[in-house]
mmCIF file of C-alpha atoms in Angstrom:
data_model
loop_
_atom_site.group_PDB
_atom_site.id
_atom_site.type_symbol
_atom_site.label_atom_id
_atom_site.label_comp_id
_atom_site.label_asym_id
_atom_site.label_seq_id
_atom_site.Cartn_x
_atom_site.Cartn_y
_atom_site.Cartn_z
ATOM 1 C CA MET A 1 222.334 89.664 -53.467
ATOM 2 C CA GLU A 2 224.681 87.906 -51.039
ATOM 3 C CA HIS A 3 227.097 90.843 -51.306
ATOM 4 C CA SER A 4 224.254 93.256 -50.529
ATOM 5 C CA SER A 5 223.257 91.220 -47.467
ATOM 6 C CA LYS A 6 226.816 91.305 -46.149
ATOM 7 C CA ILE A 7 226.904 95.067 -46.551
ATOM 8 C CA THR A 8 223.583 95.356 -44.696
ATOM 9 C CA ALA A 9 224.831 93.104 -41.893
ATOM 10 C CA ILE A 10 228.036 95.091 -41.547
ATOM 11 C CA ALA A 11 226.069 98.343 -41.531
ATOM 12 C CA CYS A 12 223.792 97.009 -38.808
ATOM 13 C CA LEU A 13 226.764 95.849 -36.767
ATOM 14 C CA LEU A 14 228.435 99.243 -37.113
ATOM 15 C CA ALA A 15 225.220 100.986 -36.130
ATOM 16 C CA LEU A 16 224.863 98.712 -33.105
ATOM 17 C CA MET A 17 228.449 99.370 -32.115
ATOM 18 C CA ALA A 18 227.932 103.089 -32.543
ATOM 19 C CA GLY A 19 224.813 102.913 -30.436
ATOM 20 C CA THR A 20 226.658 101.002 -27.740
ATOM 21 C CA VAL A 21 229.433 103.578 -27.686
ATOM 22 C CA SER A 22 226.901 106.384 -27.522
ATOM 23 C CA MET A 23 225.049 104.682 -24.668
ATOM 24 C CA ASN A 24 228.276 104.130 -22.760
ATOM 25 C CA ALA A 25 229.316 107.726 -23.317
ATOM 26 C CA GLN A 26 226.042 108.864 -21.743
ATOM 27 C CA GLN A 27 226.374 106.790 -18.571
ATOM 28 C CA PRO A 28 226.471 108.883 -15.382
ATOM 29 C CA THR A 29 229.925 109.683 -14.071
ATOM 30 C CA ARG A 30 231.164 108.573 -10.665
ATOM 31 C CA SER A 31 230.124 111.980 -9.374
ATOM 32 C CA GLY A 32 226.583 111.377 -10.670
ATOM 33 C CA LEU A 33 226.773 113.830 -13.581
ATOM 34 C CA SER A 34 224.784 113.059 -16.733
ATOM 35 C CA PRO A 35 226.875 113.920 -19.818
ATOM 36 C CA GLU A 36 223.773 114.663 -21.893
ATOM 37 C CA ARG A 37 223.068 117.660 -19.656
ATOM 38 C CA PHE A 38 226.271 119.224 -20.998
ATOM 39 C CA ASP A 39 225.541 118.340 -24.623
ATOM 40 C CA SER A 40 224.516 121.676 -26.108
ATOM 41 C CA ILE A 41 225.184 124.263 -28.782
ATOM 42 C CA MET A 42 226.348 127.673 -27.555
ATOM 43 C CA ASP A 43 227.490 130.467 -29.819
ATOM 44 C CA GLY A 44 227.344 127.989 -32.690
ATOM 45 C CA LYS A 45 229.774 125.597 -30.979
ATOM 46 C CA HIS A 46 229.280 122.255 -29.290
ATOM 47 C CA THR A 47 229.678 121.865 -25.535
ATOM 48 C CA GLY A 48 230.205 118.584 -23.764
ATOM 49 C CA LEU A 49 231.383 116.859 -20.612
ATOM 50 C CA PHE A 50 234.733 115.077 -20.665
ATOM 51 C CA THR A 51 235.889 112.580 -18.043
ATOM 52 C CA ILE A 52 239.425 111.619 -17.034
ATOM 53 C CA THR A 53 240.580 109.136 -14.391
ATOM 54 C CA ASN A 54 243.718 107.733 -12.815
ATOM 55 C CA GLN A 55 244.516 104.190 -11.724
ATOM 56 C CA GLN A 56 243.882 105.049 -8.087
ATOM 57 C CA GLY A 57 240.205 105.746 -8.749
ATOM 58 C CA MET A 58 240.160 109.540 -8.954
ATOM 59 C CA GLU A 59 237.852 111.105 -11.521
ATOM 60 C CA ALA A 60 237.652 114.617 -12.915
ATOM 61 C CA CYS A 61 234.885 115.909 -15.159
ATOM 62 C CA ILE A 62 235.511 118.960 -17.321
ATOM 63 C CA THR A 63 233.319 120.932 -19.679
ATOM 64 C CA ASN A 64 234.766 122.859 -22.596
ATOM 65 C CA TYR A 65 232.481 125.776 -21.712
ATOM 66 C CA GLY A 66 235.089 127.936 -20.005
ATOM 67 C CA ALA A 67 237.449 124.943 -19.702
ATOM 68 C CA ARG A 68 235.799 124.372 -16.321
ATOM 69 C CA LEU A 69 236.430 121.673 -13.750
ATOM 70 C CA VAL A 70 232.917 120.421 -12.978
ATOM 71 C CA SER A 71 233.661 117.645 -10.488
ATOM 72 C CA LEU A 72 236.654 116.071 -8.779
ATOM 73 C CA MET A 73 236.103 112.724 -7.109
ATOM 74 C CA TRP A 74 238.413 111.591 -4.340
ATOM 75 C CA GLN A 75 237.562 108.393 -2.439
ATOM 76 C CA GLY A 76 233.888 108.540 -3.249
ATOM 77 C CA ARG A 77 233.231 112.213 -2.656
ATOM 78 C CA ASP A 78 233.095 115.234 -4.929
ATOM 79 C CA CYS A 79 235.458 117.948 -3.668
ATOM 80 C CA VAL A 80 234.489 120.950 -5.850
ATOM 81 C CA THR A 81 231.329 123.005 -6.217
ATOM 82 C CA GLY A 82 229.512 123.579 -9.490
ATOM 83 C CA PHE A 83 226.442 122.692 -11.508
ATOM 84 C CA ASP A 84 225.093 119.485 -13.026
ATOM 85 C CA ASN A 85 224.302 121.102 -16.400
ATOM 86 C CA VAL A 86 226.044 123.495 -18.758
ATOM 87 C CA GLY A 87 223.152 125.959 -18.898
ATOM 88 C CA ASP A 88 223.494 126.944 -15.258
ATOM 89 C CA TYR A 89 227.173 127.789 -15.755
ATOM 90 C CA ARG A 90 226.148 130.413 -18.284
ATOM 91 C CA ARG A 91 223.028 131.499 -16.433
ATOM 92 C CA PHE A 92 224.684 132.313 -13.113
ATOM 93 C CA ARG A 93 228.043 133.545 -14.501
ATOM 94 C CA GLN A 94 229.957 132.512 -11.395
ATOM 95 C CA ASN A 95 233.517 131.325 -11.980
ATOM 96 C CA TYR A 96 232.946 127.860 -10.530
ATOM 97 C CA GLY A 97 235.812 125.716 -11.836
ATOM 98 C CA ALA A 98 236.556 128.147 -14.646
ATOM 99 C CA THR A 99 239.720 129.036 -16.473
ATOM 100 C CA VAL A 100 239.916 132.797 -15.956
ATOM 101 C CA GLY A 101 241.720 135.104 -18.404
ATOM 102 C CA ARG A 102 243.021 136.862 -20.362
ATOM 103 C CA TYR A 103 243.865 138.587 -17.098
ATOM 104 C CA VAL A 104 242.561 137.387 -13.728
ATOM 105 C CA GLY A 105 242.016 140.119 -11.142
ATOM 106 C CA ARG A 106 241.484 143.846 -11.568
ATOM 107 C CA ILE A 107 243.431 146.205 -13.794
ATOM 108 C CA LYS A 108 242.894 149.701 -12.419
ATOM 109 C CA GLY A 109 241.774 152.400 -14.802
ATOM 110 C CA ALA A 110 240.952 149.738 -17.411
ATOM 111 C CA ARG A 111 244.196 150.635 -19.146
ATOM 112 C CA PHE A 112 247.916 149.924 -19.186
ATOM 113 C CA MET A 113 251.037 151.061 -21.009
ATOM 114 C CA LEU A 114 253.257 148.601 -22.867
ATOM 115 C CA ASP A 115 256.309 149.628 -24.903
ATOM 116 C CA GLY A 116 255.147 153.231 -24.820
ATOM 117 C CA GLN A 117 251.674 152.465 -26.167
ATOM 118 C CA GLU A 118 248.486 152.815 -24.163
ATOM 119 C CA HIS A 119 245.956 149.988 -24.324
ATOM 120 C CA ARG A 120 242.426 150.781 -23.212
ATOM 121 C CA LEU A 121 240.478 147.794 -21.962
ATOM 122 C CA GLN A 122 236.835 146.968 -21.455
ATOM 123 C CA GLU A 123 235.672 148.780 -18.323
ATOM 124 C CA ASN A 124 233.181 147.219 -15.912
ATOM 125 C CA GLY A 125 231.439 150.409 -14.755
ATOM 126 C CA LYS A 126 233.644 150.734 -11.685
ATOM 127 C CA GLY A 127 236.738 152.040 -13.411
ATOM 128 C CA VAL A 128 238.503 148.702 -13.693
ATOM 129 C CA THR A 129 238.827 145.700 -15.973
ATOM 130 C CA SER A 130 237.891 142.600 -13.992
ATOM 131 C CA HIS A 131 238.982 139.056 -14.920
ATOM 132 C CA GLY A 132 239.757 140.097 -18.487
ATOM 133 C CA GLY A 133 236.355 141.627 -19.218
ATOM 134 C CA TYR A 134 233.215 140.005 -20.589
ATOM 135 C CA PRO A 135 233.102 137.669 -22.296
ATOM 136 C CA GLY A 136 236.310 136.358 -20.774
ATOM 137 C CA PHE A 137 237.974 132.980 -21.129
ATOM 138 C CA ALA A 138 235.428 131.510 -18.716
ATOM 139 C CA ASP A 139 232.608 132.449 -21.115
ATOM 140 C CA HIS A 140 233.997 130.939 -24.316
ATOM 141 C CA ILE A 141 233.789 127.460 -25.802
ATOM 142 C CA TRP A 142 237.227 125.863 -25.838
ATOM 143 C CA THR A 143 238.315 123.315 -28.438
ATOM 144 C CA VAL A 144 239.283 119.856 -27.200
ATOM 145 C CA THR A 145 242.498 118.988 -29.029
ATOM 146 C CA SER A 146 243.354 115.647 -27.384
ATOM 147 C CA GLN A 147 242.192 113.249 -24.698
ATOM 148 C CA THR A 148 243.536 110.100 -23.032
ATOM 149 C CA ASP A 149 242.236 108.163 -20.039
ATOM 150 C CA SER A 150 244.017 110.531 -17.658
ATOM 151 C CA THR A 151 244.480 113.769 -19.652
ATOM 152 C CA LEU A 152 242.389 116.346 -21.475
ATOM 153 C CA THR A 153 243.869 119.189 -23.524
ATOM 154 C CA LEU A 154 241.819 122.210 -24.583
ATOM 155 C CA GLN A 155 242.687 125.283 -26.626
ATOM 156 C CA TYR A 156 241.333 128.796 -26.944
ATOM 157 C CA VAL A 157 242.529 131.423 -29.432
ATOM 158 C CA SER A 158 241.868 134.924 -28.146
ATOM 159 C CA PRO A 159 241.787 137.350 -31.089
ATOM 160 C CA ASP A 160 243.840 140.523 -31.228
ATOM 161 C CA GLY A 161 241.906 143.301 -29.488
ATOM 162 C CA GLU A 162 239.551 141.047 -27.533
ATOM 163 C CA ASN A 163 238.225 143.236 -24.692
ATOM 164 C CA GLY A 164 241.052 145.638 -25.578
ATOM 165 C CA PHE A 165 244.006 143.275 -25.062
ATOM 166 C CA PRO A 166 246.646 143.328 -27.820
ATOM 167 C CA GLY A 167 247.826 140.286 -29.738
ATOM 168 C CA THR A 168 246.291 137.053 -30.942
ATOM 169 C CA LEU A 169 246.875 134.781 -27.971
ATOM 170 C CA THR A 170 246.817 130.995 -28.316
ATOM 171 C CA VAL A 171 246.316 129.181 -25.011
ATOM 172 C CA SER A 172 246.632 125.446 -24.479
ATOM 173 C CA LEU A 173 245.435 123.922 -21.212
ATOM 174 C CA THR A 174 245.954 120.333 -20.058
ATOM 175 C CA TYR A 175 244.160 118.726 -17.139
ATOM 176 C CA ARG A 176 245.798 115.524 -15.872
ATOM 177 C CA LEU A 177 245.103 113.125 -13.027
ATOM 178 C CA SER A 178 248.499 111.892 -11.916
ATOM 179 C CA SER A 179 249.599 108.758 -10.063
ATOM 180 C CA ARG A 180 250.258 110.901 -6.970
ATOM 181 C CA ASN A 181 246.501 111.616 -6.847
ATOM 182 C CA GLY A 182 246.990 115.114 -8.118
ATOM 183 C CA LEU A 183 244.856 117.248 -10.368
ATOM 184 C CA GLU A 184 247.678 118.694 -12.458
ATOM 185 C CA ILE A 185 246.970 121.799 -14.566
ATOM 186 C CA ASP A 186 249.413 122.950 -17.246
ATOM 187 C CA TYR A 187 249.128 126.102 -19.357
ATOM 188 C CA GLU A 188 251.067 127.139 -22.437
ATOM 189 C CA ALA A 189 250.475 130.348 -24.370
ATOM 190 C CA THR A 190 251.980 132.247 -27.299
ATOM 191 C CA THR A 191 251.206 135.623 -28.848
ATOM 192 C CA ASP A 192 251.865 137.458 -32.109
ATOM 193 C CA LYS A 193 252.117 140.892 -30.394
ATOM 194 C CA PRO A 194 253.421 141.998 -26.995
ATOM 195 C CA THR A 195 250.633 141.505 -24.467
ATOM 196 C CA VAL A 196 249.906 140.791 -20.809
ATOM 197 C CA LEU A 197 248.628 137.502 -19.470
ATOM 198 C CA ASN A 198 247.433 136.198 -16.107
ATOM 199 C CA LEU A 199 245.655 132.824 -16.068
ATOM 200 C CA THR A 200 244.244 130.748 -13.224
ATOM 201 C CA ASN A 201 241.802 127.998 -12.366
ATOM 202 C CA HIS A 202 238.955 129.245 -10.180
ATOM 203 C CA SER A 203 237.731 126.023 -8.572
ATOM 204 C CA PHE A 204 235.902 126.196 -5.241
ATOM 205 C CA PHE A 205 237.151 123.327 -3.058
ATOM 206 C CA ASN A 206 235.641 121.646 -0.050
ATOM 207 C CA ILE A 207 237.785 118.570 0.478
ATOM 208 C CA SER A 208 235.331 117.102 2.994
ATOM 209 C CA GLY A 209 232.831 116.640 0.159
ATOM 210 C CA GLN A 210 230.148 118.212 2.365
ATOM 211 C CA MET A 211 229.281 121.252 0.314
ATOM 212 C CA ASP A 212 226.554 122.440 2.664
ATOM 213 C CA ARG A 213 229.055 123.028 5.485
ATOM 214 C CA GLU A 214 231.569 125.802 6.064
ATOM 215 C CA ILE A 215 235.272 125.231 5.526
ATOM 216 C CA THR A 216 236.108 127.352 8.579
ATOM 217 C CA SER A 217 236.834 124.215 10.653
ATOM 218 C CA GLN A 218 239.482 123.055 8.174
ATOM 219 C CA GLU A 219 243.142 123.922 8.697
ATOM 220 C CA LEU A 220 245.205 126.022 6.293
ATOM 221 C CA TRP A 221 248.963 126.371 5.937
ATOM 222 C CA VAL A 222 250.431 128.829 3.426
ATOM 223 C CA ASN A 223 254.085 129.216 2.469
ATOM 224 C CA SER A 224 253.944 133.009 2.572
ATOM 225 C CA ASP A 225 255.362 135.861 4.635
ATOM 226 C CA SER A 226 253.297 138.665 3.059
ATOM 227 C CA ILE A 227 250.155 139.581 1.181
ATOM 228 C CA ALA A 228 249.321 142.271 -1.368
ATOM 229 C CA THR A 229 246.985 144.834 0.183
ATOM 230 C CA PHE A 230 243.786 146.450 -1.071
ATOM 231 C CA ASP A 231 242.479 149.979 -0.979
ATOM 232 C CA GLN A 232 238.887 150.574 0.148
ATOM 233 C CA GLN A 233 237.616 149.856 -3.378
ATOM 234 C CA LYS A 234 239.265 146.400 -3.335
ATOM 235 C CA ASN A 235 241.946 147.413 -5.817
ATOM 236 C CA LEU A 236 245.562 146.564 -5.117
ATOM 237 C CA ASN A 237 247.354 149.642 -3.759
ATOM 238 C CA GLY A 238 250.843 148.486 -4.785
ATOM 239 C CA ARG A 239 251.967 147.666 -1.268
ATOM 240 C CA MET A 240 252.752 144.465 0.614
ATOM 241 C CA MET A 241 251.979 143.653 4.234
ATOM 242 C CA ALA A 242 253.881 141.207 6.430
ATOM 243 C CA VAL A 243 251.566 138.488 7.776
ATOM 244 C CA GLU A 244 253.316 138.275 11.144
ATOM 245 C CA ASN A 245 250.982 139.194 14.027
ATOM 246 C CA THR A 246 247.996 139.456 11.662
ATOM 247 C CA PRO A 247 245.043 137.162 10.819
ATOM 248 C CA PHE A 248 246.861 136.372 7.559
ATOM 249 C CA ASP A 249 249.647 134.401 9.212
ATOM 250 C CA PHE A 250 249.180 130.787 8.130
ATOM 251 C CA ARG A 251 252.848 129.846 8.376
ATOM 252 C CA THR A 252 251.667 127.481 11.083
ATOM 253 C CA ALA A 253 248.596 125.444 10.200
ATOM 254 C CA THR A 254 245.590 127.291 11.602
ATOM 255 C CA LEU A 255 241.834 126.866 11.437
ATOM 256 C CA ILE A 256 240.506 128.940 8.540
ATOM 257 C CA GLY A 257 237.787 130.382 10.748
ATOM 258 C CA ALA A 258 239.969 131.143 13.766
ATOM 259 C CA ARG A 259 240.609 134.791 12.803
ATOM 260 C CA ILE A 260 238.510 135.295 9.683
ATOM 261 C CA ASP A 261 236.265 137.883 11.371
ATOM 262 C CA ASP A 262 238.964 139.714 13.307
ATOM 263 C CA ASP A 263 238.901 143.497 13.468
ATOM 264 C CA HIS A 264 241.494 144.039 10.742
ATOM 265 C CA GLU A 265 241.401 146.629 7.971
ATOM 266 C CA GLN A 266 242.088 144.148 5.176
ATOM 267 C CA LEU A 267 239.409 141.715 6.377
ATOM 268 C CA LYS A 268 236.901 144.556 6.528
ATOM 269 C CA VAL A 269 237.486 145.364 2.857
ATOM 270 C CA THR A 270 236.722 141.806 1.719
ATOM 271 C CA ARG A 271 234.604 140.469 4.628
ATOM 272 C CA GLY A 272 236.875 137.479 4.939
ATOM 273 C CA TYR A 273 239.902 136.135 3.129
ATOM 274 C CA ASP A 274 240.125 137.184 -0.507
ATOM 275 C CA HIS A 275 243.810 138.058 -0.791
ATOM 276 C CA SER A 276 246.944 137.323 -2.778
ATOM 277 C CA PHE A 277 249.625 135.603 -0.711
ATOM 278 C CA ILE A 278 253.173 136.116 -1.999
ATOM 279 C CA LEU A 279 254.811 132.689 -2.082
ATOM 280 C CA ARG A 280 258.225 132.114 -0.583
ATOM 281 C CA ASN A 281 258.774 129.302 -3.079
ATOM 282 C CA ALA A 282 257.732 131.339 -6.151
ATOM 283 C CA GLY A 283 258.552 129.455 -9.338
ATOM 284 C CA ASN A 284 259.256 126.190 -7.513
ATOM 285 C CA ASP A 285 256.547 123.571 -7.884
ATOM 286 C CA GLN A 286 258.563 120.979 -5.954
ATOM 287 C CA GLN A 287 257.761 122.634 -2.631
ATOM 288 C CA PRO A 288 254.227 123.039 -1.229
ATOM 289 C CA ALA A 289 252.615 126.438 -1.623
ATOM 290 C CA ALA A 290 249.668 125.635 0.649
ATOM 291 C CA ILE A 291 248.049 122.741 2.492
ATOM 292 C CA VAL A 292 244.373 122.369 3.412
ATOM 293 C CA THR A 293 243.538 119.718 6.015
ATOM 294 C CA ASP A 294 240.147 118.364 7.033
ATOM 295 C CA LYS A 295 240.573 116.216 10.118
ATOM 296 C CA ASN A 296 236.992 114.977 10.114
ATOM 297 C CA SER A 297 237.339 113.285 6.726
ATOM 298 C CA ARG A 298 241.069 112.591 7.282
ATOM 299 C CA THR A 299 241.841 114.364 4.019
ATOM 300 C CA ARG A 300 244.661 116.675 2.990
ATOM 301 C CA MET A 301 245.103 118.688 -0.209
ATOM 302 C CA THR A 302 248.535 120.088 -0.995
ATOM 303 C CA VAL A 303 248.976 122.804 -3.606
ATOM 304 C CA TYR A 304 252.120 123.063 -5.741
ATOM 305 C CA THR A 305 252.690 125.760 -8.357
ATOM 306 C CA THR A 306 255.237 127.576 -10.485
ATOM 307 C CA GLU A 307 253.273 130.805 -10.044
ATOM 308 C CA PRO A 308 254.475 133.534 -7.630
ATOM 309 C CA VAL A 309 251.130 134.109 -5.899
ATOM 310 C CA LEU A 310 248.314 132.084 -4.382
ATOM 311 C CA HIS A 311 245.076 134.038 -4.187
ATOM 312 C CA ILE A 312 242.944 132.596 -1.409
ATOM 313 C CA TYR A 313 239.198 133.232 -1.307
ATOM 314 C CA THR A 314 236.946 131.734 1.344
ATOM 315 C CA GLY A 315 233.572 131.962 -0.399
ATOM 316 C CA ASN A 316 232.494 135.047 1.544
ATOM 317 C CA GLY A 317 230.046 136.007 -1.205
ATOM 318 C CA LEU A 318 228.155 132.710 -1.315
ATOM 319 C CA LYS A 319 224.619 133.291 -0.010
ATOM 320 C CA ARG A 320 222.642 130.074 -0.574
ATOM 321 C CA ASN A 321 221.031 131.788 -3.560
ATOM 322 C CA THR A 322 222.588 129.397 -6.088
ATOM 323 C CA ARG A 323 221.528 125.756 -6.277
ATOM 324 C CA GLY A 324 224.390 123.558 -7.427
ATOM 325 C CA LYS A 325 225.118 119.862 -7.798
ATOM 326 C CA GLN A 326 223.011 117.467 -5.717
ATOM 327 C CA GLY A 327 220.517 120.299 -5.188
ATOM 328 C CA ILE A 328 222.747 121.999 -2.618
ATOM 329 C CA SER A 329 222.414 125.757 -2.183
ATOM 330 C CA TYR A 330 225.948 126.741 -1.288
ATOM 331 C CA PRO A 331 226.149 128.625 2.033
ATOM 332 C CA ARG A 332 228.632 131.324 2.917
ATOM 333 C CA ARG A 333 232.210 130.095 3.309
ATOM 334 C CA SER A 334 231.359 126.572 2.199
ATOM 335 C CA SER A 335 234.413 126.372 -0.078
ATOM 336 C CA ILE A 336 237.881 127.784 -0.606
ATOM 337 C CA CYS A 337 239.606 128.915 -3.801
ATOM 338 C CA LEU A 338 243.381 128.590 -4.097
ATOM 339 C CA GLU A 339 244.153 130.396 -7.324
ATOM 340 C CA ALA A 340 247.745 130.153 -8.535
ATOM 341 C CA MET A 341 248.472 133.323 -10.495
ATOM 342 C CA HIS A 342 250.410 136.587 -10.773
ATOM 343 C CA LEU A 343 249.307 139.736 -9.006
ATOM 344 C CA ALA A 344 246.391 141.758 -10.292
ATOM 345 C CA ASP A 345 247.221 145.152 -11.818
ATOM 346 C CA SER A 346 250.803 144.067 -12.569
ATOM 347 C CA PRO A 347 250.730 145.941 -15.912
ATOM 348 C CA ASN A 348 250.453 149.185 -13.895
ATOM 349 C CA GLN A 349 252.815 148.179 -11.070
ATOM 350 C CA PRO A 350 256.412 147.895 -12.377
ATOM 351 C CA HIS A 351 257.674 146.457 -9.076
ATOM 352 C CA PHE A 352 255.268 143.493 -9.337
ATOM 353 C CA PRO A 353 256.474 140.352 -11.168
ATOM 354 C CA SER A 354 255.989 140.961 -14.901
ATOM 355 C CA THR A 355 253.061 139.452 -16.790
ATOM 356 C CA VAL A 356 254.295 140.578 -20.222
ATOM 357 C CA LEU A 357 254.420 137.956 -22.983
ATOM 358 C CA ARG A 358 256.182 138.693 -26.271
ATOM 359 C CA PRO A 359 256.243 137.062 -29.703
ATOM 360 C CA GLY A 360 258.698 134.178 -29.793
ATOM 361 C CA GLU A 361 258.219 133.444 -26.084
ATOM 362 C CA THR A 362 256.081 130.656 -24.607
ATOM 363 C CA PHE A 363 254.289 131.178 -21.324
ATOM 364 C CA ARG A 364 254.268 128.011 -19.212
ATOM 365 C CA SER A 365 252.630 127.414 -15.868
ATOM 366 C CA HIS A 366 252.004 124.332 -13.737
ATOM 367 C CA THR A 367 249.774 123.905 -10.689
ATOM 368 C CA ALA A 368 248.836 120.712 -8.844
ATOM 369 C CA TYR A 369 246.206 119.943 -6.221
ATOM 370 C CA VAL A 370 247.398 116.699 -4.617
ATOM 371 C CA PHE A 371 245.139 114.639 -2.353
ATOM 372 C CA SER A 372 246.209 112.314 0.448
ATOM 373 C CA ASN A 373 244.891 110.690 3.620
ATOM 374 C CA LEU A 374 245.994 111.715 7.083
ATOM 375 C CA THR A 375 248.059 108.954 8.593
ATOM 376 C CA ARG A 376 247.664 110.082 12.185
#
């Protein structure tokens, strides 16, 4: 009888401990997110919200639905757009914070040749494959493989033939909050057949934390002499354009809104910035690729990457028709995307940097968004 009582007491203690852990796990995050609003079953798999921090007080919240960055707290303010529940991420199908793949950008003709073989891809009704087709990496449930206080690693296995892409592709993604106050993103990928791959994170940043205001009054510097140009259908035409004497020249820090509505052919195609800047420091993540500065909040975000391109999008398509975190309906140009990637349509443009991945090779990519205060 005494033995039975001890077992009961231990069981009660374990249950209490489990309850305490569960209660703690459901406490709101520093950004005000409620983890239970991300606790769901989609496509037979569990979704959740995962929190990482650094010793300087930064916090990032990530959901395994699309391996998305949901919030990024810097000095008491959330610097990325998004939703406060997992259902809205699926409902609105915007790439807020998402990991986009297997191939970000447009592949013209929804086809490409590799080693003499044609691969026909899922077509979107406009003659192209966009962001890897649907469902893409942003629409799948990723598996969390490890987590520490400051890191979260997720994995997705894309089956051979998914949306027409060859090869079983295994992608591992690690989010880390570093001691330099950086959101560090590392990708690794392997394949069992020759394939093409172009991954990026599609977070919408407003480093002021004021998501109901435009980012046009913030300054932008980009380490780039040229951009890839579009045709009238917003497909890359295979050509580059020097930024000198154009609205795309950010080699000196310039207000984002200073020339965003200039009478320029490329701005007319996209109604603002939505272009791939060719980086002068391609492959070198020790030198800045871009810097965004908000003088009102005294905040700076510096982007570092090993990728050859930074695609910059100024939220031209936001229309206040989507209600996000804190009940804010995001207005036009209220955020900026700085997507480290390769060029779209590279499989059909031999003079673009190659995106081919072969068996036995490991694709690796690193991008960091590092926050700091203005000193003067």
